[in-house]
Amino acid sequence: MPRTHRRHGRLGPPRRRRPAASLGDRISALGGVVVIVVGLALAAIVEQVVMPPPARHPVAERRRVHATPTRTRRPVSARPSPSRIPVSPATQLSRKVEKVVLAERSPVVRRNYGVDTLKAPIVRLSRMDRRDSWAFGTETIPPPSDMTVMPESSVFLAQMTQTGWEVALAGTPAFAALLKKAPATVVPDAERPVLAKFSTAADTPLDTGLMLPWGIGQSWSLLASDKGVSGFDGGDGRVLAAGDGRIYRLCSSTPGHGLVLLIHPNGLASEYYQLSDVTRVRDGSLVKRGDYLGRTGTEQPCGGGEAPQRMVRFALSDANGPMRLDRLQIGGWTLRETAAATFAERAGVRVDADNPLLNFGAMPTPAPSGSPSPSGTPSVRVPNVPLPGGSPDARL
């Protein structure tokens, strides 16, 4: 018999493989899975019916959404609206002066200009204290653009109060009250008496004590102008101060331009307009009779129509405005204004418009001599004598 080899260890029957799951068990497990899947599907269907998803934008569905980090925006400071922009005291004052001037002066100025409406006044601040609580300046109502007349002008004082600027025009009681307490930085003591005299608007004497506004011994043409104003041109064209006084420039702050107002010690003021190359002496300075003021020209910085010719427009005024020159004595002559003509007379001699007028200086006017004409004026007249350049001249 062949040998039988035995393995060391426990002898036993050979191992059998575990039989595969039966078909029934497999079907049972598969059915459970199907039931779970079907249940989930039914639950999703019910959820969509009861709570439908929000509608999505068709463009958004086509775009990829990228998560971006959230940035904290810096607070933007709000810009002040135009109504909140602070207005300077000088601007506030200019607006207040415009209102006061139109309220107090417009009836007279409309009548003098012959118009129904006026332009806004031109306000020029001459001085203001450091605290912006006091101010002194000038104001001018521009003439109409189609008229060549002397502008209506004056000076003002203003004080800042709890309710705003208090503005007083020369010629009013309020101006006199402010003049007494204004600080010296705004109204120097040397100017107070002159401004006080000007504001009282006393009666003007016939003999003004002034000379004609050019060199003594020169003859300039007397030119026809508007009422209360005489036009002069000739000689060297240099316009000189008719008397001592305090000088103020109006309308323009540009050097060499402006209307010149000269207030004399007796309160009378002389005005010089249509000048070029105006003196640059500081406002309020004292000028002497014969000092240079400017040159005859055609400039009208205060407004008005185009000047017809070169000249200086000369007028006398007080705080109420320009006054008539009729019968006033200036430069040794008596000026006359009638409905028919403007002329000057002296000792039986009459000089009509467009004729030469000799400046005798500040001197009394002699009494007229000779036989007066029916109109009461001397009968002797100066003939036209042409000069080179078209300006007549004569030696009387």
mmCIF file of C-alpha atoms in Angstrom:
data_model
loop_
_atom_site.group_PDB
_atom_site.id
_atom_site.type_symbol
_atom_site.label_atom_id
_atom_site.label_comp_id
_atom_site.label_asym_id
_atom_site.label_seq_id
_atom_site.Cartn_x
_atom_site.Cartn_y
_atom_site.Cartn_z
ATOM 1 C CA MET A 1 0.000 0.000 0.000
ATOM 2 C CA PRO A 2 1.298 3.329 -0.738
ATOM 3 C CA ARG A 3 2.293 5.531 2.110
ATOM 4 C CA THR A 4 -0.040 7.932 3.260
ATOM 5 C CA HIS A 5 1.516 11.305 4.288
ATOM 6 C CA ARG A 6 -0.271 13.038 7.096
ATOM 7 C CA ARG A 7 0.001 16.689 7.895
ATOM 8 C CA HIS A 8 1.013 17.661 11.340
ATOM 9 C CA GLY A 9 -1.859 19.048 13.232
ATOM 10 C CA ARG A 10 -5.590 18.598 13.473
ATOM 11 C CA LEU A 11 -7.157 16.450 10.938
ATOM 12 C CA GLY A 12 -10.640 17.459 9.792
ATOM 13 C CA PRO A 13 -12.859 17.662 6.861
ATOM 14 C CA PRO A 14 -11.946 20.100 4.103
ATOM 15 C CA ARG A 15 -13.353 23.663 4.186
ATOM 16 C CA ARG A 16 -16.402 24.558 2.123
ATOM 17 C CA ARG A 17 -17.064 27.900 0.385
ATOM 18 C CA ARG A 18 -19.948 30.071 1.688
ATOM 19 C CA PRO A 19 -22.837 29.751 -0.621
ATOM 20 C CA ALA A 20 -23.895 32.957 -2.543
ATOM 21 C CA ALA A 21 -26.933 34.925 -1.378
ATOM 22 C CA SER A 22 -30.094 33.509 -2.567
ATOM 23 C CA LEU A 23 -32.111 35.192 -5.262
ATOM 24 C CA GLY A 24 -34.853 36.088 -2.841
ATOM 25 C CA ASP A 25 -32.506 37.878 -0.546
ATOM 26 C CA ARG A 26 -31.147 39.902 -3.442
ATOM 27 C CA ILE A 27 -34.603 40.865 -4.615
ATOM 28 C CA SER A 28 -35.586 41.888 -1.124
ATOM 29 C CA ALA A 29 -32.517 44.177 -0.708
ATOM 30 C CA LEU A 30 -33.014 45.733 -4.114
ATOM 31 C CA GLY A 31 -36.604 46.467 -3.339
ATOM 32 C CA GLY A 32 -35.634 48.362 -0.218
ATOM 33 C CA VAL A 33 -33.259 50.551 -2.165
ATOM 34 C CA VAL A 34 -35.898 51.268 -4.774
ATOM 35 C CA VAL A 35 -38.370 52.240 -2.104
ATOM 36 C CA ILE A 36 -35.891 54.677 -0.559
ATOM 37 C CA VAL A 37 -35.041 56.272 -3.942
ATOM 38 C CA VAL A 38 -38.688 56.561 -4.907
ATOM 39 C CA GLY A 39 -39.485 58.142 -1.547
ATOM 40 C CA LEU A 40 -36.786 60.765 -1.922
ATOM 41 C CA ALA A 41 -37.943 61.573 -5.446
ATOM 42 C CA LEU A 42 -41.528 61.964 -4.287
ATOM 43 C CA ALA A 43 -40.391 64.204 -1.435
ATOM 44 C CA ALA A 44 -38.483 66.466 -3.859
ATOM 45 C CA ILE A 45 -41.499 66.683 -6.158
ATOM 46 C CA VAL A 46 -43.751 67.670 -3.277
ATOM 47 C CA GLU A 47 -41.249 70.323 -2.120
ATOM 48 C CA GLN A 48 -41.107 71.908 -5.591
ATOM 49 C CA VAL A 49 -44.890 72.004 -5.811
ATOM 50 C CA VAL A 50 -45.427 73.456 -2.356
ATOM 51 C CA MET A 51 -42.423 75.849 -2.332
ATOM 52 C CA PRO A 52 -41.346 76.697 -5.913
ATOM 53 C CA PRO A 53 -37.787 78.070 -6.247
ATOM 54 C CA PRO A 54 -37.346 81.783 -6.941
ATOM 55 C CA ALA A 55 -37.136 82.830 -10.577
ATOM 56 C CA ARG A 56 -33.613 83.360 -11.841
ATOM 57 C CA HIS A 57 -32.547 85.947 -14.354
ATOM 58 C CA PRO A 58 -31.724 84.271 -17.656
ATOM 59 C CA VAL A 59 -28.525 86.279 -18.000
ATOM 60 C CA ALA A 60 -27.453 85.429 -14.478
ATOM 61 C CA GLU A 61 -27.862 81.722 -15.222
ATOM 62 C CA ARG A 62 -25.367 81.978 -18.020
ATOM 63 C CA ARG A 63 -22.755 83.812 -15.977
ATOM 64 C CA ARG A 64 -20.412 82.274 -13.530
ATOM 65 C CA VAL A 65 -20.578 83.667 -10.073
ATOM 66 C CA HIS A 66 -17.186 84.358 -8.587
ATOM 67 C CA ALA A 67 -16.881 85.030 -4.943
ATOM 68 C CA THR A 68 -15.161 88.402 -4.408
ATOM 69 C CA PRO A 69 -13.850 89.685 -1.128
ATOM 70 C CA THR A 70 -16.056 92.294 0.507
ATOM 71 C CA ARG A 71 -14.440 95.749 0.567
ATOM 72 C CA THR A 72 -15.271 98.322 3.166
ATOM 73 C CA ARG A 73 -15.998 101.640 1.521
ATOM 74 C CA ARG A 74 -14.481 104.725 3.030
ATOM 75 C CA PRO A 75 -17.005 107.316 4.138
ATOM 76 C CA VAL A 76 -17.246 110.129 1.580
ATOM 77 C CA SER A 77 -17.412 113.556 3.120
ATOM 78 C CA ALA A 78 -20.528 115.372 2.008
ATOM 79 C CA ARG A 79 -19.792 118.426 -0.095
ATOM 80 C CA PRO A 80 -21.607 121.547 1.030
ATOM 81 C CA SER A 81 -24.422 122.591 -1.238
ATOM 82 C CA PRO A 82 -24.237 126.064 -2.819
ATOM 83 C CA SER A 83 -26.718 127.316 -0.246
ATOM 84 C CA ARG A 84 -24.398 126.202 2.563
ATOM 85 C CA ILE A 85 -21.238 127.815 1.195
ATOM 86 C CA PRO A 86 -20.303 130.531 3.665
ATOM 87 C CA VAL A 87 -20.613 134.088 2.346
ATOM 88 C CA SER A 88 -17.885 136.544 3.296
ATOM 89 C CA PRO A 89 -18.806 139.648 5.325
ATOM 90 C CA ALA A 90 -17.723 141.841 2.403
ATOM 91 C CA THR A 91 -20.134 140.078 0.036
ATOM 92 C CA GLN A 92 -22.948 140.308 2.559
ATOM 93 C CA LEU A 93 -22.257 144.006 2.966
ATOM 94 C CA SER A 94 -22.221 144.689 -0.785
ATOM 95 C CA ARG A 95 -25.605 143.007 -1.174
ATOM 96 C CA LYS A 96 -27.032 144.994 1.713
ATOM 97 C CA VAL A 97 -25.707 148.284 0.320
ATOM 98 C CA GLU A 98 -27.347 147.532 -3.040
ATOM 99 C CA LYS A 99 -30.724 147.007 -1.349
ATOM 100 C CA VAL A 100 -30.438 150.143 0.783
ATOM 101 C CA VAL A 101 -29.362 152.335 -2.138
ATOM 102 C CA LEU A 102 -32.198 151.190 -4.383
ATOM 103 C CA ALA A 103 -34.720 151.545 -1.578
ATOM 104 C CA GLU A 104 -33.664 155.062 -0.582
ATOM 105 C CA ARG A 105 -32.337 156.596 -3.802
ATOM 106 C CA SER A 106 -34.221 154.972 -6.663
ATOM 107 C CA PRO A 107 -37.155 157.466 -6.811
ATOM 108 C CA VAL A 108 -34.819 160.446 -7.266
ATOM 109 C CA VAL A 109 -32.400 158.666 -9.574
ATOM 110 C CA ARG A 110 -35.165 157.282 -11.815
ATOM 111 C CA ARG A 111 -36.446 160.809 -12.236
ATOM 112 C CA ASN A 112 -32.983 162.207 -12.964
ATOM 113 C CA TYR A 113 -32.174 159.433 -15.430
ATOM 114 C CA GLY A 114 -35.653 159.457 -16.931
ATOM 115 C CA VAL A 115 -36.093 155.673 -16.665
ATOM 116 C CA ASP A 116 -38.404 153.249 -14.865
ATOM 117 C CA THR A 117 -35.841 150.655 -13.819
ATOM 118 C CA LEU A 118 -32.284 150.969 -12.556
ATOM 119 C CA LYS A 119 -29.236 148.743 -12.717
ATOM 120 C CA ALA A 120 -27.706 147.301 -9.582
ATOM 121 C CA PRO A 121 -25.473 149.837 -7.812
ATOM 122 C CA ILE A 122 -21.703 149.510 -8.066
ATOM 123 C CA VAL A 123 -20.392 149.115 -4.512
ATOM 124 C CA ARG A 124 -16.726 149.709 -3.705
ATOM 125 C CA LEU A 125 -15.386 149.027 -0.218
ATOM 126 C CA SER A 126 -12.662 151.492 0.677
ATOM 127 C CA ARG A 127 -11.896 150.275 4.197
ATOM 128 C CA MET A 128 -12.866 147.476 6.590
ATOM 129 C CA ASP A 129 -11.595 146.836 10.111
ATOM 130 C CA ARG A 130 -9.869 143.590 11.049
ATOM 131 C CA ARG A 131 -12.931 142.186 12.812
ATOM 132 C CA ASP A 132 -15.111 142.827 9.744
ATOM 133 C CA SER A 133 -17.483 144.813 11.942
ATOM 134 C CA TRP A 134 -17.099 148.302 10.396
ATOM 135 C CA ALA A 135 -16.786 149.445 6.783
ATOM 136 C CA PHE A 136 -16.632 152.603 4.700
ATOM 137 C CA GLY A 137 -17.092 152.811 0.955
ATOM 138 C CA THR A 138 -18.763 154.363 -2.057
ATOM 139 C CA GLU A 139 -21.785 153.495 -4.170
ATOM 140 C CA THR A 140 -22.803 154.467 -7.691
ATOM 141 C CA ILE A 141 -25.991 153.819 -9.633
ATOM 142 C CA PRO A 142 -24.956 153.232 -13.274
ATOM 143 C CA PRO A 143 -26.619 155.418 -15.903
ATOM 144 C CA PRO A 144 -28.609 153.749 -18.695
ATOM 145 C CA SER A 145 -26.491 152.281 -21.476
ATOM 146 C CA ASP A 146 -27.859 154.774 -24.002
ATOM 147 C CA MET A 147 -27.242 157.932 -21.942
ATOM 148 C CA THR A 148 -24.091 159.959 -21.284
ATOM 149 C CA VAL A 149 -24.941 161.504 -17.930
ATOM 150 C CA MET A 150 -23.066 161.993 -14.680
ATOM 151 C CA PRO A 151 -23.583 158.895 -12.470
ATOM 152 C CA GLU A 152 -25.433 159.295 -9.175
ATOM 153 C CA SER A 153 -22.864 158.546 -6.467
ATOM 154 C CA SER A 154 -22.237 158.930 -2.753
ATOM 155 C CA VAL A 155 -20.479 157.387 0.274
ATOM 156 C CA PHE A 156 -21.727 155.073 3.027
ATOM 157 C CA LEU A 157 -20.842 153.740 6.459
ATOM 158 C CA ALA A 158 -21.772 150.308 7.812
ATOM 159 C CA GLN A 159 -21.654 148.484 11.141
ATOM 160 C CA MET A 160 -22.165 144.775 11.770
ATOM 161 C CA THR A 161 -24.891 144.121 14.360
ATOM 162 C CA GLN A 162 -26.515 140.991 15.766
ATOM 163 C CA THR A 163 -29.049 141.086 12.938
ATOM 164 C CA GLY A 164 -26.566 141.813 10.146
ATOM 165 C CA TRP A 165 -25.070 144.883 8.507
ATOM 166 C CA GLU A 166 -26.535 148.291 9.292
ATOM 167 C CA VAL A 167 -25.891 150.561 6.288
ATOM 168 C CA ALA A 168 -26.195 154.348 6.331
ATOM 169 C CA LEU A 169 -25.894 156.587 3.276
ATOM 170 C CA ALA A 170 -24.437 160.091 3.488
ATOM 171 C CA GLY A 171 -27.141 162.680 4.050
ATOM 172 C CA THR A 172 -29.091 160.581 6.562
ATOM 173 C CA PRO A 173 -29.197 160.860 10.383
ATOM 174 C CA ALA A 174 -27.964 157.266 10.587
ATOM 175 C CA PHE A 175 -24.783 158.244 8.731
ATOM 176 C CA ALA A 176 -24.073 161.052 11.202
ATOM 177 C CA ALA A 177 -24.607 158.656 14.121
ATOM 178 C CA LEU A 178 -22.261 156.009 12.737
ATOM 179 C CA LEU A 179 -19.680 158.636 11.810
ATOM 180 C CA LYS A 180 -19.311 159.630 15.465
ATOM 181 C CA LYS A 181 -18.506 156.108 16.702
ATOM 182 C CA ALA A 182 -16.734 154.555 13.703
ATOM 183 C CA PRO A 183 -13.182 153.405 14.558
ATOM 184 C CA ALA A 184 -10.238 155.409 13.260
ATOM 185 C CA THR A 185 -9.122 152.439 11.168
ATOM 186 C CA VAL A 186 -12.263 152.925 9.065
ATOM 187 C CA VAL A 187 -12.728 156.708 9.267
ATOM 188 C CA PRO A 188 -9.548 158.564 10.253
ATOM 189 C CA ASP A 189 -10.089 161.584 12.473
ATOM 190 C CA ALA A 190 -8.856 163.940 9.744
ATOM 191 C CA GLU A 191 -11.732 162.875 7.457
ATOM 192 C CA ARG A 192 -14.610 163.092 9.940
ATOM 193 C CA PRO A 193 -15.223 166.877 9.718
ATOM 194 C CA VAL A 194 -15.294 166.800 5.908
ATOM 195 C CA LEU A 195 -17.660 163.820 5.766
ATOM 196 C CA ALA A 196 -19.883 165.384 8.433
ATOM 197 C CA LYS A 197 -20.129 168.626 6.430
ATOM 198 C CA PHE A 198 -20.863 166.704 3.247
ATOM 199 C CA SER A 199 -23.638 164.732 4.920
ATOM 200 C CA THR A 200 -25.442 167.802 6.302
ATOM 201 C CA ALA A 201 -26.110 169.083 2.754
ATOM 202 C CA ALA A 202 -26.191 172.751 3.738
ATOM 203 C CA ASP A 203 -27.151 175.446 1.276
ATOM 204 C CA THR A 204 -24.395 176.016 -1.270
ATOM 205 C CA PRO A 205 -23.169 179.601 -1.593
ATOM 206 C CA LEU A 206 -23.161 181.087 -5.058
ATOM 207 C CA ASP A 207 -19.441 181.774 -4.763
ATOM 208 C CA THR A 208 -18.059 178.266 -4.442
ATOM 209 C CA GLY A 209 -14.448 179.340 -3.919
ATOM 210 C CA LEU A 210 -13.386 176.831 -6.581
ATOM 211 C CA MET A 211 -11.461 177.251 -9.789
ATOM 212 C CA LEU A 212 -12.189 175.590 -13.105
ATOM 213 C CA PRO A 213 -10.634 172.102 -13.313
ATOM 214 C CA TRP A 214 -7.553 172.909 -15.410
ATOM 215 C CA GLY A 215 -4.470 175.093 -15.260
ATOM 216 C CA ILE A 216 -4.879 178.764 -14.372
ATOM 217 C CA GLY A 217 -4.377 180.936 -17.436
ATOM 218 C CA GLN A 218 -5.415 178.187 -19.882
ATOM 219 C CA SER A 219 -8.569 178.415 -21.986
ATOM 220 C CA TRP A 220 -10.578 175.249 -22.542
ATOM 221 C CA SER A 221 -13.724 174.701 -24.546
ATOM 222 C CA LEU A 222 -17.024 174.820 -22.705
ATOM 223 C CA LEU A 223 -18.931 171.833 -24.085
ATOM 224 C CA ALA A 224 -22.667 171.287 -23.928
ATOM 225 C CA SER A 225 -23.569 168.465 -21.554
ATOM 226 C CA ASP A 226 -26.482 167.212 -19.481
ATOM 227 C CA LYS A 227 -28.174 169.274 -16.800
ATOM 228 C CA GLY A 228 -26.022 169.961 -13.778
ATOM 229 C CA VAL A 229 -22.896 168.982 -15.673
ATOM 230 C CA SER A 230 -20.412 170.973 -17.704
ATOM 231 C CA GLY A 231 -18.007 169.414 -20.172
ATOM 232 C CA PHE A 232 -14.532 170.835 -20.682
ATOM 233 C CA ASP A 233 -11.617 169.973 -22.971
ATOM 234 C CA GLY A 234 -8.531 171.677 -24.323
ATOM 235 C CA GLY A 235 -5.036 172.795 -23.414
ATOM 236 C CA ASP A 236 -2.783 170.014 -22.164
ATOM 237 C CA GLY A 237 -5.743 167.816 -21.180
ATOM 238 C CA ARG A 238 -4.608 167.643 -17.550
ATOM 239 C CA VAL A 239 -7.585 167.780 -15.183
ATOM 240 C CA LEU A 240 -6.743 169.447 -11.869
ATOM 241 C CA ALA A 241 -8.467 169.660 -8.495
ATOM 242 C CA ALA A 242 -10.823 172.642 -8.351
ATOM 243 C CA GLY A 243 -10.048 173.118 -4.642
ATOM 244 C CA ASP A 244 -8.655 171.486 -1.525
ATOM 245 C CA GLY A 245 -10.477 168.366 -0.442
ATOM 246 C CA ARG A 246 -10.525 164.657 0.341
ATOM 247 C CA ILE A 247 -10.416 162.396 -2.693
ATOM 248 C CA TYR A 248 -12.435 159.209 -3.270
ATOM 249 C CA ARG A 249 -12.512 157.049 -6.400
ATOM 250 C CA LEU A 250 -15.730 155.293 -7.336
ATOM 251 C CA CYS A 251 -16.909 152.461 -9.599
ATOM 252 C CA SER A 252 -13.548 150.912 -10.393
ATOM 253 C CA SER A 253 -10.747 149.439 -8.301
ATOM 254 C CA THR A 254 -8.484 149.240 -11.358
ATOM 255 C CA PRO A 255 -5.614 151.735 -11.093
ATOM 256 C CA GLY A 256 -5.997 154.703 -13.412
ATOM 257 C CA HIS A 257 -9.784 154.420 -13.766
ATOM 258 C CA GLY A 258 -12.911 155.558 -11.990
ATOM 259 C CA LEU A 259 -15.098 158.504 -11.123
ATOM 260 C CA VAL A 260 -13.309 161.018 -8.887
ATOM 261 C CA LEU A 261 -15.206 162.561 -5.982
ATOM 262 C CA LEU A 262 -13.521 165.437 -4.197
ATOM 263 C CA ILE A 263 -15.217 166.562 -0.955
ATOM 264 C CA HIS A 264 -14.221 170.101 0.032
ATOM 265 C CA PRO A 265 -14.028 171.528 3.587
ATOM 266 C CA ASN A 266 -17.330 173.405 3.220
ATOM 267 C CA GLY A 267 -19.167 170.147 2.453
ATOM 268 C CA LEU A 268 -19.488 170.799 -1.264
ATOM 269 C CA ALA A 269 -18.169 168.074 -3.548
ATOM 270 C CA SER A 270 -16.828 168.326 -7.074
ATOM 271 C CA GLU A 271 -17.033 165.325 -9.406
ATOM 272 C CA TYR A 272 -14.816 164.468 -12.363
ATOM 273 C CA TYR A 273 -15.885 161.796 -14.834
ATOM 274 C CA GLN A 274 -14.778 160.372 -18.167
ATOM 275 C CA LEU A 275 -11.123 160.606 -17.163
ATOM 276 C CA SER A 276 -8.179 158.501 -18.213
ATOM 277 C CA ASP A 277 -4.940 157.990 -16.271
ATOM 278 C CA VAL A 278 -6.656 158.777 -12.959
ATOM 279 C CA THR A 279 -4.374 159.612 -10.042
ATOM 280 C CA ARG A 280 -3.498 156.724 -7.753
ATOM 281 C CA VAL A 281 -3.620 158.729 -4.538
ATOM 282 C CA ARG A 282 -5.215 156.677 -1.770
ATOM 283 C CA ASP A 283 -8.885 157.242 -0.964
ATOM 284 C CA GLY A 284 -9.369 159.805 1.757
ATOM 285 C CA SER A 285 -6.091 161.564 1.034
ATOM 286 C CA LEU A 286 -5.978 165.336 1.124
ATOM 287 C CA VAL A 287 -5.337 166.959 -2.250
ATOM 288 C CA LYS A 288 -4.678 170.637 -2.838
ATOM 289 C CA ARG A 289 -6.195 172.959 -5.417
ATOM 290 C CA GLY A 290 -4.368 172.421 -8.686
ATOM 291 C CA ASP A 291 -3.230 168.844 -7.921
ATOM 292 C CA TYR A 292 -3.368 166.412 -10.824
ATOM 293 C CA LEU A 293 -6.490 164.172 -10.987
ATOM 294 C CA GLY A 294 -6.411 162.692 -14.494
ATOM 295 C CA ARG A 295 -6.724 163.500 -18.186
ATOM 296 C CA THR A 296 -9.687 164.244 -20.386
ATOM 297 C CA GLY A 297 -10.877 161.073 -22.091
ATOM 298 C CA THR A 298 -13.822 158.974 -23.181
ATOM 299 C CA GLU A 299 -13.823 156.237 -20.515
ATOM 300 C CA GLN A 300 -17.009 155.684 -18.535
ATOM 301 C CA PRO A 301 -16.292 152.988 -15.928
ATOM 302 C CA CYS A 302 -19.565 153.662 -14.112
ATOM 303 C CA GLY A 303 -21.664 152.845 -17.173
ATOM 304 C CA GLY A 304 -23.598 154.919 -19.648
ATOM 305 C CA GLY A 305 -23.561 155.318 -23.396
ATOM 306 C CA GLU A 306 -20.589 155.877 -25.642
ATOM 307 C CA ALA A 307 -18.922 159.225 -25.016
ATOM 308 C CA PRO A 308 -19.363 161.556 -28.018
ATOM 309 C CA GLN A 309 -15.935 163.155 -27.586
ATOM 310 C CA ARG A 310 -13.000 163.583 -25.267
ATOM 311 C CA MET A 311 -13.738 165.754 -22.234
ATOM 312 C CA VAL A 312 -14.008 165.877 -18.468
ATOM 313 C CA ARG A 313 -17.556 165.889 -17.152
ATOM 314 C CA PHE A 314 -17.558 168.277 -14.216
ATOM 315 C CA ALA A 315 -20.338 168.615 -11.651
ATOM 316 C CA LEU A 316 -20.946 169.894 -8.134
ATOM 317 C CA SER A 317 -22.922 167.810 -5.651
ATOM 318 C CA ASP A 318 -23.863 167.288 -2.049
ATOM 319 C CA ALA A 319 -25.116 164.194 -0.241
ATOM 320 C CA ASN A 320 -28.415 164.433 -2.111
ATOM 321 C CA GLY A 321 -26.785 164.215 -5.537
ATOM 322 C CA PRO A 322 -25.702 166.581 -8.345
ATOM 323 C CA MET A 323 -26.915 170.166 -8.158
ATOM 324 C CA ARG A 324 -27.636 172.709 -10.847
ATOM 325 C CA LEU A 325 -24.712 174.860 -11.879
ATOM 326 C CA ASP A 326 -26.934 177.794 -12.726
ATOM 327 C CA ARG A 327 -25.600 181.048 -11.182
ATOM 328 C CA LEU A 328 -22.757 179.292 -9.344
ATOM 329 C CA GLN A 329 -19.409 181.121 -9.489
ATOM 330 C CA ILE A 330 -16.383 179.002 -10.446
ATOM 331 C CA GLY A 331 -12.996 180.110 -11.711
ATOM 332 C CA GLY A 332 -13.997 183.767 -11.953
ATOM 333 C CA TRP A 333 -17.100 182.954 -14.047
ATOM 334 C CA THR A 334 -20.786 182.591 -13.340
ATOM 335 C CA LEU A 335 -22.119 179.433 -14.958
ATOM 336 C CA ARG A 336 -25.606 179.562 -16.417
ATOM 337 C CA GLU A 337 -28.053 176.871 -17.365
ATOM 338 C CA THR A 338 -31.256 177.786 -19.153
ATOM 339 C CA ALA A 339 -33.708 175.821 -21.201
ATOM 340 C CA ALA A 340 -32.105 177.198 -24.346
ATOM 341 C CA ALA A 341 -28.359 177.065 -23.630
ATOM 342 C CA THR A 342 -25.441 176.516 -21.278
ATOM 343 C CA PHE A 343 -22.941 179.350 -21.037
ATOM 344 C CA ALA A 344 -20.676 181.333 -18.701
ATOM 345 C CA GLU A 345 -20.594 185.072 -18.035
ATOM 346 C CA ARG A 346 -18.119 187.488 -16.504
ATOM 347 C CA ALA A 347 -18.092 191.296 -16.391
ATOM 348 C CA GLY A 348 -20.314 191.731 -19.415
ATOM 349 C CA VAL A 349 -18.781 188.849 -21.408
ATOM 350 C CA ARG A 350 -20.770 185.752 -22.290
ATOM 351 C CA VAL A 351 -19.115 182.540 -23.471
ATOM 352 C CA ASP A 352 -21.442 180.072 -25.158
ATOM 353 C CA ALA A 353 -20.892 176.343 -25.563
ATOM 354 C CA ASP A 354 -18.063 175.289 -27.896
ATOM 355 C CA ASN A 355 -16.170 178.488 -27.135
ATOM 356 C CA PRO A 356 -12.980 179.012 -25.081
ATOM 357 C CA LEU A 357 -13.224 179.737 -21.379
ATOM 358 C CA LEU A 358 -10.244 181.197 -19.529
ATOM 359 C CA ASN A 359 -9.545 179.860 -16.041
ATOM 360 C CA PHE A 360 -8.933 182.819 -13.701
ATOM 361 C CA GLY A 361 -8.495 180.555 -10.690
ATOM 362 C CA ALA A 362 -10.344 180.696 -7.373
ATOM 363 C CA MET A 363 -11.332 184.357 -7.237
ATOM 364 C CA PRO A 364 -14.517 186.349 -6.749
ATOM 365 C CA THR A 365 -16.555 186.940 -9.860
ATOM 366 C CA PRO A 366 -16.823 190.648 -10.731
ATOM 367 C CA ALA A 367 -20.225 192.198 -11.111
ATOM 368 C CA PRO A 368 -21.490 192.247 -14.701
ATOM 369 C CA SER A 369 -21.116 195.503 -16.635
ATOM 370 C CA GLY A 370 -22.569 196.805 -19.879
ATOM 371 C CA SER A 371 -26.140 196.831 -21.063
ATOM 372 C CA PRO A 372 -27.896 193.596 -20.261
ATOM 373 C CA SER A 373 -29.902 191.859 -22.894
ATOM 374 C CA PRO A 374 -33.660 191.338 -22.503
ATOM 375 C CA SER A 375 -32.920 187.917 -21.075
ATOM 376 C CA GLY A 376 -30.785 189.488 -18.358
ATOM 377 C CA THR A 377 -27.447 188.255 -19.724
ATOM 378 C CA PRO A 378 -24.566 190.397 -21.018
ATOM 379 C CA SER A 379 -24.696 191.213 -24.702
ATOM 380 C CA VAL A 380 -20.961 190.797 -25.486
ATOM 381 C CA ARG A 381 -20.038 187.319 -26.735
ATOM 382 C CA VAL A 382 -16.735 185.641 -27.499
ATOM 383 C CA PRO A 383 -16.457 184.432 -31.104
ATOM 384 C CA ASN A 384 -15.278 180.973 -32.059
ATOM 385 C CA VAL A 385 -11.492 180.906 -32.486
ATOM 386 C CA PRO A 386 -10.216 177.522 -33.708
ATOM 387 C CA LEU A 387 -7.060 176.088 -32.197
ATOM 388 C CA PRO A 388 -4.805 173.339 -33.560
ATOM 389 C CA GLY A 389 -6.491 170.032 -32.948
ATOM 390 C CA GLY A 390 -9.967 171.501 -33.138
ATOM 391 C CA SER A 391 -10.090 173.025 -29.649
ATOM 392 C CA PRO A 392 -10.872 176.737 -29.606
ATOM 393 C CA ASP A 393 -8.797 179.053 -27.442
ATOM 394 C CA ALA A 394 -8.726 182.780 -26.740
ATOM 395 C CA ARG A 395 -7.121 185.123 -24.294
ATOM 396 C CA LEU A 396 -9.599 187.419 -22.622
#
